[in-house]
Tab-separated table of N, CA and C in Angstrom:
chain	number	residue	atom	x	y	z
A	1	GLN	N	138.260	113.280	121.843
A	1	GLN	CA	137.343	113.554	120.755
A	1	GLN	C	135.993	112.906	121.071
A	2	VAL	N	134.936	113.517	120.593
A	2	VAL	CA	133.602	113.003	120.850
A	2	VAL	C	132.892	112.750	119.522
A	3	GLN	N	132.211	111.624	119.438
A	3	GLN	CA	131.404	111.297	118.267
A	3	GLN	C	129.935	111.497	118.619
A	4	LEU	N	129.186	112.080	117.686
A	4	LEU	CA	127.787	112.408	117.916
A	4	LEU	C	126.916	111.741	116.855
A	5	VAL	N	125.814	111.146	117.305
A	5	VAL	CA	124.890	110.494	116.384
A	5	VAL	C	123.477	110.956	116.706
A	6	GLU	N	122.838	111.583	115.720
A	6	GLU	CA	121.469	112.056	115.897
A	6	GLU	C	120.468	110.973	115.483
A	7	SER	N	119.301	111.034	116.080
A	7	SER	CA	118.204	110.134	115.721
A	7	SER	C	116.880	110.803	116.058
A	8	GLY	N	115.797	110.214	115.543
A	8	GLY	CA	114.475	110.705	115.893
A	8	GLY	C	113.791	111.522	114.819
A	9	GLY	N	114.498	111.788	113.725
A	9	GLY	CA	113.880	112.543	112.649
A	9	GLY	C	112.837	111.718	111.926
A	10	GLY	N	112.098	112.379	111.037
A	10	GLY	CA	111.082	111.664	110.281
A	10	GLY	C	110.154	112.609	109.556
A	11	LEU	N	109.095	112.034	108.997
A	11	LEU	CA	108.072	112.798	108.285
A	11	LEU	C	106.858	112.945	109.197
A	12	VAL	N	106.467	114.186	109.436
A	12	VAL	CA	105.321	114.462	110.298
A	12	VAL	C	104.421	115.494	109.634
A	13	GLN	N	103.226	115.640	110.199
A	13	GLN	CA	102.296	116.656	109.731
A	13	GLN	C	102.503	117.953	110.510
A	14	ALA	N	102.156	119.052	109.889
A	14	ALA	CA	102.226	120.332	110.584
A	14	ALA	C	101.396	120.263	111.859
A	15	GLY	N	101.965	120.784	112.940
A	15	GLY	CA	101.299	120.741	114.227
A	15	GLY	C	101.717	119.574	115.106
A	16	ASP	N	102.361	118.579	114.502
A	16	ASP	CA	102.817	117.414	115.263
A	16	ASP	C	104.073	117.729	116.068
A	17	SER	N	104.509	116.725	116.812
A	17	SER	CA	105.715	116.848	117.630
A	17	SER	C	106.721	115.768	117.251
A	18	LEU	N	107.982	116.065	117.490
A	18	LEU	CA	109.068	115.107	117.336
A	18	LEU	C	110.079	115.357	118.444
A	19	ARG	N	110.765	114.286	118.827
A	19	ARG	CA	111.837	114.427	119.805
A	19	ARG	C	113.115	113.887	119.190
A	20	LEU	N	114.071	114.771	118.973
A	20	LEU	CA	115.362	114.368	118.446
A	20	LEU	C	116.295	114.024	119.603
A	21	SER	N	117.151	113.052	119.351
A	21	SER	CA	118.152	112.666	120.333
A	21	SER	C	119.539	112.729	119.711
A	22	CYS	N	120.508	113.005	120.541
A	22	CYS	CA	121.906	113.030	120.123
A	22	CYS	C	122.683	112.202	121.131
A	23	ALA	N	123.224	111.084	120.664
A	23	ALA	CA	123.995	110.206	121.528
A	23	ALA	C	125.478	110.437	121.300
A	24	ALA	N	126.207	110.622	122.367
A	24	ALA	CA	127.639	110.891	122.275
A	24	ALA	C	128.444	109.682	122.720
A	25	SER	N	129.609	109.536	122.122
A	25	SER	CA	130.540	108.499	122.534
A	25	SER	C	131.946	109.043	122.410
A	26	GLY	N	132.877	108.356	123.032
A	26	GLY	CA	134.267	108.775	122.975
A	26	GLY	C	134.675	109.592	124.183
A	27	ARG	N	133.869	110.579	124.518
A	27	ARG	CA	134.098	111.391	125.703
A	27	ARG	C	132.757	111.781	126.292
A	28	THR	N	132.760	112.107	127.545
A	28	THR	CA	131.531	112.533	128.186
A	28	THR	C	131.147	113.935	127.725
A	29	ILE	N	129.847	114.131	127.486
A	29	ILE	CA	129.416	115.447	127.040
A	29	ILE	C	129.384	116.458	128.179
A	30	SER	N	129.620	116.016	129.395
A	30	SER	CA	129.609	116.950	130.521
A	30	SER	C	130.711	117.989	130.395
A	31	SER	N	131.658	117.751	129.486
A	31	SER	CA	132.739	118.712	129.255
A	31	SER	C	132.413	119.710	128.155
A	32	TYR	N	131.224	119.582	127.567
A	32	TYR	CA	130.893	120.389	126.397
A	32	TYR	C	129.560	121.111	126.533
A	33	ASP	N	129.535	122.298	125.978
A	33	ASP	CA	128.263	122.933	125.698
A	33	ASP	C	127.719	122.297	124.426
A	34	MET	N	126.421	122.112	124.377
A	34	MET	CA	125.829	121.396	123.268
A	34	MET	C	124.838	122.283	122.514
A	35	GLY	N	124.737	122.037	121.223
A	35	GLY	CA	123.819	122.824	120.420
A	35	GLY	C	123.134	122.002	119.353
A	36	TRP	N	122.026	122.524	118.876
A	36	TRP	CA	121.329	121.966	117.714
A	36	TRP	C	121.291	123.045	116.625
A	37	PHE	N	121.585	122.622	115.420
A	37	PHE	CA	121.504	123.483	114.253
A	37	PHE	C	120.659	122.764	113.212
A	38	ARG	N	120.251	123.490	112.198
A	38	ARG	CA	119.520	122.868	111.093
A	38	ARG	C	119.914	123.524	109.783
A	39	GLN	N	119.731	122.765	108.721
A	39	GLN	CA	120.062	123.272	107.388
A	39	GLN	C	119.020	122.780	106.399
A	40	ALA	N	118.337	123.721	105.798
A	40	ALA	CA	117.354	123.420	104.760
A	40	ALA	C	118.048	123.480	103.400
A	41	PRO	N	117.499	122.825	102.389
A	41	PRO	CA	118.111	122.843	101.060
A	41	PRO	C	118.319	124.261	100.549
A	42	GLY	N	119.526	124.535	100.097
A	42	GLY	CA	119.827	125.842	99.537
A	42	GLY	C	120.046	126.944	100.552
A	43	LYS	N	120.018	126.586	101.824
A	43	LYS	CA	120.196	127.589	102.872
A	43	LYS	C	121.411	127.269	103.725
A	44	GLU	N	121.880	128.280	104.444
A	44	GLU	CA	123.009	128.078	105.339
A	44	GLU	C	122.543	127.376	106.617
A	45	ARG	N	123.504	126.744	107.257
A	45	ARG	CA	123.206	126.102	108.540
A	45	ARG	C	122.864	127.195	109.556
A	46	GLU	N	121.763	126.973	110.294
A	46	GLU	CA	121.321	127.996	111.237
A	46	GLU	C	121.162	127.427	112.646
A	47	PHE	N	121.375	128.295	113.587
A	47	PHE	CA	121.262	127.950	115.000
A	47	PHE	C	119.810	127.659	115.365
A	48	VAL	N	119.606	126.643	116.197
A	48	VAL	CA	118.277	126.307	116.698
A	48	VAL	C	118.217	126.479	118.214
A	49	ALA	N	119.118	125.788	118.915
A	49	ALA	CA	119.095	125.830	120.376
A	49	ALA	C	120.442	125.413	120.920
A	50	ALA	N	120.729	125.845	122.150
A	50	ALA	CA	121.974	125.473	122.804
A	50	ALA	C	121.736	125.348	124.300
A	51	ILE	N	122.597	124.554	124.930
A	51	ILE	CA	122.480	124.333	126.369
A	51	ILE	C	123.867	124.253	126.975
A	52	SER	N	124.034	124.838	128.149
A	52	SER	CA	125.332	124.893	128.806
A	52	SER	C	125.700	123.546	129.413
A	53	LEU	N	126.912	123.469	129.913
A	53	LEU	CA	127.475	122.225	130.452
A	53	LEU	C	126.526	121.512	131.414
A	54	GLY	N	126.049	122.264	132.392
A	54	GLY	CA	125.203	121.673	133.415
A	54	GLY	C	123.723	121.766	133.133
A	55	GLY	N	123.373	122.404	132.027
A	55	GLY	CA	121.974	122.531	131.650
A	55	GLY	C	121.269	123.754	132.214
A	56	GLY	N	121.990	124.588	132.941
A	56	GLY	CA	121.349	125.714	133.585
A	56	GLY	C	121.075	126.905	132.687
A	57	ILE	N	121.750	126.942	131.557
A	57	ILE	CA	121.571	128.052	130.610
A	57	ILE	C	121.170	127.469	129.262
A	58	THR	N	120.122	128.025	128.691
A	58	THR	CA	119.686	127.611	127.348
A	58	THR	C	119.475	128.849	126.486
A	59	ALA	N	119.519	128.624	125.204
A	59	ALA	CA	119.266	129.702	124.254
A	59	ALA	C	118.531	129.110	123.055
A	60	TYR	N	117.671	129.916	122.449
A	60	TYR	CA	116.869	129.452	121.316
A	60	TYR	C	116.832	130.511	120.219
A	61	ALA	N	116.726	130.037	118.995
A	61	ALA	CA	116.452	130.949	117.898
A	61	ALA	C	115.033	131.480	118.069
A	62	ASP	N	114.813	132.701	117.641
A	62	ASP	CA	113.485	133.298	117.780
A	62	ASP	C	112.422	132.466	117.073
A	63	SER	N	112.798	131.838	115.986
A	63	SER	CA	111.839	131.088	115.175
A	63	SER	C	111.308	129.842	115.880
A	64	VAL	N	112.016	129.364	116.909
A	64	VAL	CA	111.584	128.137	117.591
A	64	VAL	C	111.241	128.372	119.055
A	65	LYS	N	111.475	129.572	119.535
A	65	LYS	CA	111.244	129.872	120.949
A	65	LYS	C	109.782	129.623	121.301
A	66	GLY	N	109.578	128.906	122.391
A	66	GLY	CA	108.229	128.575	122.821
A	66	GLY	C	107.694	127.283	122.231
A	67	ARG	N	108.378	126.764	121.221
A	67	ARG	CA	107.937	125.500	120.592
A	67	ARG	C	108.941	124.367	120.811
A	68	PHE	N	110.224	124.706	120.846
A	68	PHE	CA	111.279	123.705	120.991
A	68	PHE	C	111.887	123.804	122.388
A	69	THR	N	112.335	122.664	122.892
A	69	THR	CA	113.007	122.620	124.189
A	69	THR	C	114.235	121.729	124.091
A	70	ILE	N	115.382	122.280	124.462
A	70	ILE	CA	116.612	121.496	124.494
A	70	ILE	C	116.862	121.021	125.918
A	71	SER	N	117.350	119.784	126.030
A	71	SER	CA	117.670	119.242	127.344
A	71	SER	C	118.860	118.312	127.209
A	72	ARG	N	119.465	117.976	128.333
A	72	ARG	CA	120.611	117.088	128.294
A	72	ARG	C	120.579	116.164	129.500
A	73	ASP	N	121.138	114.979	129.314
A	73	ASP	CA	121.291	114.017	130.394
A	73	ASP	C	122.751	113.589	130.369
A	74	ASN	N	123.568	114.244	131.172
A	74	ASN	CA	125.008	113.968	131.147
A	74	ASN	C	125.317	112.534	131.588
A	75	ALA	N	124.501	111.985	132.462
A	75	ALA	CA	124.726	110.615	132.920
A	75	ALA	C	124.548	109.609	131.784
A	76	LYS	N	123.633	109.929	130.858
A	76	LYS	CA	123.388	109.046	129.706
A	76	LYS	C	124.111	109.532	128.449
A	77	ASN	N	124.857	110.626	128.591
A	77	ASN	CA	125.620	111.164	127.460
A	77	ASN	C	124.742	111.472	126.254
A	78	THR	N	123.590	112.054	126.538
A	78	THR	CA	122.648	112.364	125.459
A	78	THR	C	122.112	113.793	125.586
A	79	VAL	N	121.701	114.311	124.453
A	79	VAL	CA	121.056	115.613	124.359
A	79	VAL	C	119.780	115.416	123.553
A	80	HIS	N	118.741	116.133	123.935
A	80	HIS	CA	117.464	115.999	123.239
A	80	HIS	C	116.973	117.346	122.754
A	81	LEU	N	116.159	117.299	121.716
A	81	LEU	CA	115.461	118.485	121.241
A	81	LEU	C	113.996	118.097	121.056
A	82	GLN	N	113.157	118.569	121.964
A	82	GLN	CA	111.727	118.342	121.858
A	82	GLN	C	111.133	119.430	120.976
A	83	MET	N	110.488	119.008	119.898
A	83	MET	CA	109.945	119.964	118.935
A	83	MET	C	108.433	119.800	118.891
A	84	ASN	N	107.731	120.835	119.280
A	84	ASN	CA	106.265	120.830	119.275
A	84	ASN	C	105.739	121.821	118.245
A	85	SER	N	104.477	121.653	117.901
A	85	SER	CA	103.814	122.572	116.965
A	85	SER	C	104.663	122.805	115.722
A	86	LEU	N	105.107	121.737	115.123
A	86	LEU	CA	106.008	121.838	113.975
A	86	LEU	C	105.339	122.537	112.795
A	87	LYS	N	106.144	123.310	112.099
A	87	LYS	CA	105.684	124.076	110.945
A	87	LYS	C	106.417	123.598	109.699
A	88	LEU	N	105.852	123.940	108.546
A	88	LEU	CA	106.491	123.557	107.289
A	88	LEU	C	107.920	124.062	107.234
A	89	GLU	N	108.152	125.260	107.747
A	89	GLU	CA	109.468	125.875	107.674
A	89	GLU	C	110.486	125.248	108.624
A	90	ASP	N	110.066	124.305	109.429
A	90	ASP	CA	111.002	123.572	110.277
A	90	ASP	C	111.665	122.424	109.517
A	91	THR	N	111.232	122.171	108.306
A	91	THR	CA	111.821	121.108	107.493
A	91	THR	C	113.292	121.391	107.235
A	92	ALA	N	114.138	120.450	107.602
A	92	ALA	CA	115.591	120.625	107.457
A	92	ALA	C	116.291	119.366	107.958
A	93	VAL	N	117.589	119.320	107.715
A	93	VAL	CA	118.431	118.342	108.391
A	93	VAL	C	118.887	118.975	109.702
A	94	TYR	N	118.708	118.246	110.783
A	94	TYR	CA	119.060	118.747	112.105
A	94	TYR	C	120.362	118.107	112.579
A	95	TYR	N	121.256	118.972	113.057
A	95	TYR	CA	122.571	118.537	113.490
A	95	TYR	C	122.781	118.831	114.962
A	96	CYS	N	123.429	117.908	115.623
A	96	CYS	CA	123.868	118.080	116.999
A	96	CYS	C	125.343	118.489	116.972
A	97	ALA	N	125.735	119.354	117.892
A	97	ALA	CA	127.116	119.818	117.918
A	97	ALA	C	127.598	119.984	119.346
A	98	ALA	N	128.903	119.835	119.536
A	98	ALA	CA	129.531	119.987	120.842
A	98	ALA	C	130.657	121.004	120.758
A	99	GLY	N	130.730	121.862	121.744
A	99	GLY	CA	131.776	122.876	121.749
A	99	GLY	C	132.074	123.333	123.153
A	100	GLN	N	132.884	124.384	123.238
A	100	GLN	CA	133.293	124.866	124.550
A	100	GLN	C	133.077	126.352	124.717
A	101	SER	N	132.057	126.857	124.001
A	101	SER	CA	131.628	128.234	124.201
A	101	SER	C	130.211	128.190	124.736
A	102	VAL	N	129.946	128.902	125.789
A	102	VAL	CA	128.652	128.817	126.461
A	102	VAL	C	127.520	129.273	125.542
A	103	VAL	N	126.556	128.372	125.352
A	103	VAL	CA	125.379	128.611	124.513
A	103	VAL	C	125.719	129.393	123.255
A	104	ALA	N	126.710	128.898	122.549
A	104	ALA	CA	127.147	129.544	121.310
A	104	ALA	C	126.097	129.394	120.219
A	105	THR	N	126.011	130.394	119.364
A	105	THR	CA	125.001	130.390	118.310
A	105	THR	C	125.586	130.304	116.904
A	106	LEU	N	126.905	130.280	116.792
A	106	LEU	CA	127.548	130.219	115.484
A	106	LEU	C	128.151	128.838	115.258
A	107	PRO	N	127.994	128.291	114.059
A	107	PRO	CA	128.565	126.968	113.785
A	107	PRO	C	130.060	126.880	114.057
A	108	ARG	N	130.802	127.956	113.760
A	108	ARG	CA	132.258	127.912	113.926
A	108	ARG	C	132.672	127.823	115.388
A	109	GLN	N	131.741	128.025	116.300
A	109	GLN	CA	132.046	127.928	117.716
A	109	GLN	C	131.932	126.492	118.253
A	110	TYR	N	131.571	125.567	117.393
A	110	TYR	CA	131.441	124.173	117.794
A	110	TYR	C	132.537	123.339	117.139
A	111	ASP	N	133.017	122.361	117.880
A	111	ASP	CA	134.157	121.563	117.432
A	111	ASP	C	133.763	120.220	116.829
A	112	TYR	N	132.647	119.669	117.282
A	112	TYR	CA	132.261	118.329	116.843
A	112	TYR	C	130.820	118.352	116.358
A	113	TRP	N	130.563	117.580	115.315
A	113	TRP	CA	129.253	117.549	114.683
A	113	TRP	C	128.825	116.122	114.386
A	114	GLY	N	127.515	115.912	114.471
A	114	GLY	CA	126.959	114.651	114.015
A	114	GLY	C	126.677	114.709	112.523
A	115	GLN	N	126.136	113.618	112.000
A	115	GLN	CA	125.847	113.516	110.570
A	115	GLN	C	124.482	114.094	110.203
A	116	GLY	N	123.654	114.316	111.180
A	116	GLY	CA	122.357	114.927	110.934
A	116	GLY	C	121.219	113.934	110.819
A	117	THR	N	120.015	114.416	111.090
A	117	THR	CA	118.804	113.617	110.937
A	117	THR	C	117.756	114.480	110.245
A	118	GLN	N	117.078	113.907	109.262
A	118	GLN	CA	116.131	114.663	108.442
A	118	GLN	C	114.797	114.809	109.160
A	119	VAL	N	114.308	116.022	109.185
A	119	VAL	CA	112.957	116.309	109.681
A	119	VAL	C	112.178	116.933	108.534
A	120	THR	N	111.074	116.312	108.178
A	120	THR	CA	110.222	116.825	107.113
A	120	THR	C	108.826	117.046	107.660
A	121	VAL	N	108.344	118.282	107.517
A	121	VAL	CA	107.009	118.629	107.997
A	121	VAL	C	106.118	118.867	106.782
A	122	ALA	N	105.049	118.095	106.698
A	122	ALA	CA	104.131	118.189	105.564
A	122	ALA	C	102.824	118.853	105.988
A	123	SER	N	102.170	119.465	105.029
A	123	SER	CA	100.899	120.147	105.336
A	123	SER	C	99.733	119.170	105.340
């Protein structure tokens, strides 16, 4: 089993950048495909980005493509989400997830989840 802890969220202005981190423990993340999801108040959890075991394959939601970058460091057991040009609509709780489906985009395809980190973008 793997435990995931997100960090790096906060309150920023529109146009700013943030870098989220997901630290794993219990098992090495090199055995898992990793993803980031987000959930805004009153909305369903939605896919943001995913990265394959070795990092060679990535996928992004259309809403973040070109602004967000997912990366992983298997040696440090961490996954990152670099978020640039943040918009008001990026405000949400961001979750890190681990699973065994290549660059999966559905929450049910992931087995382990972190507790989330709040990202708030103000105008």
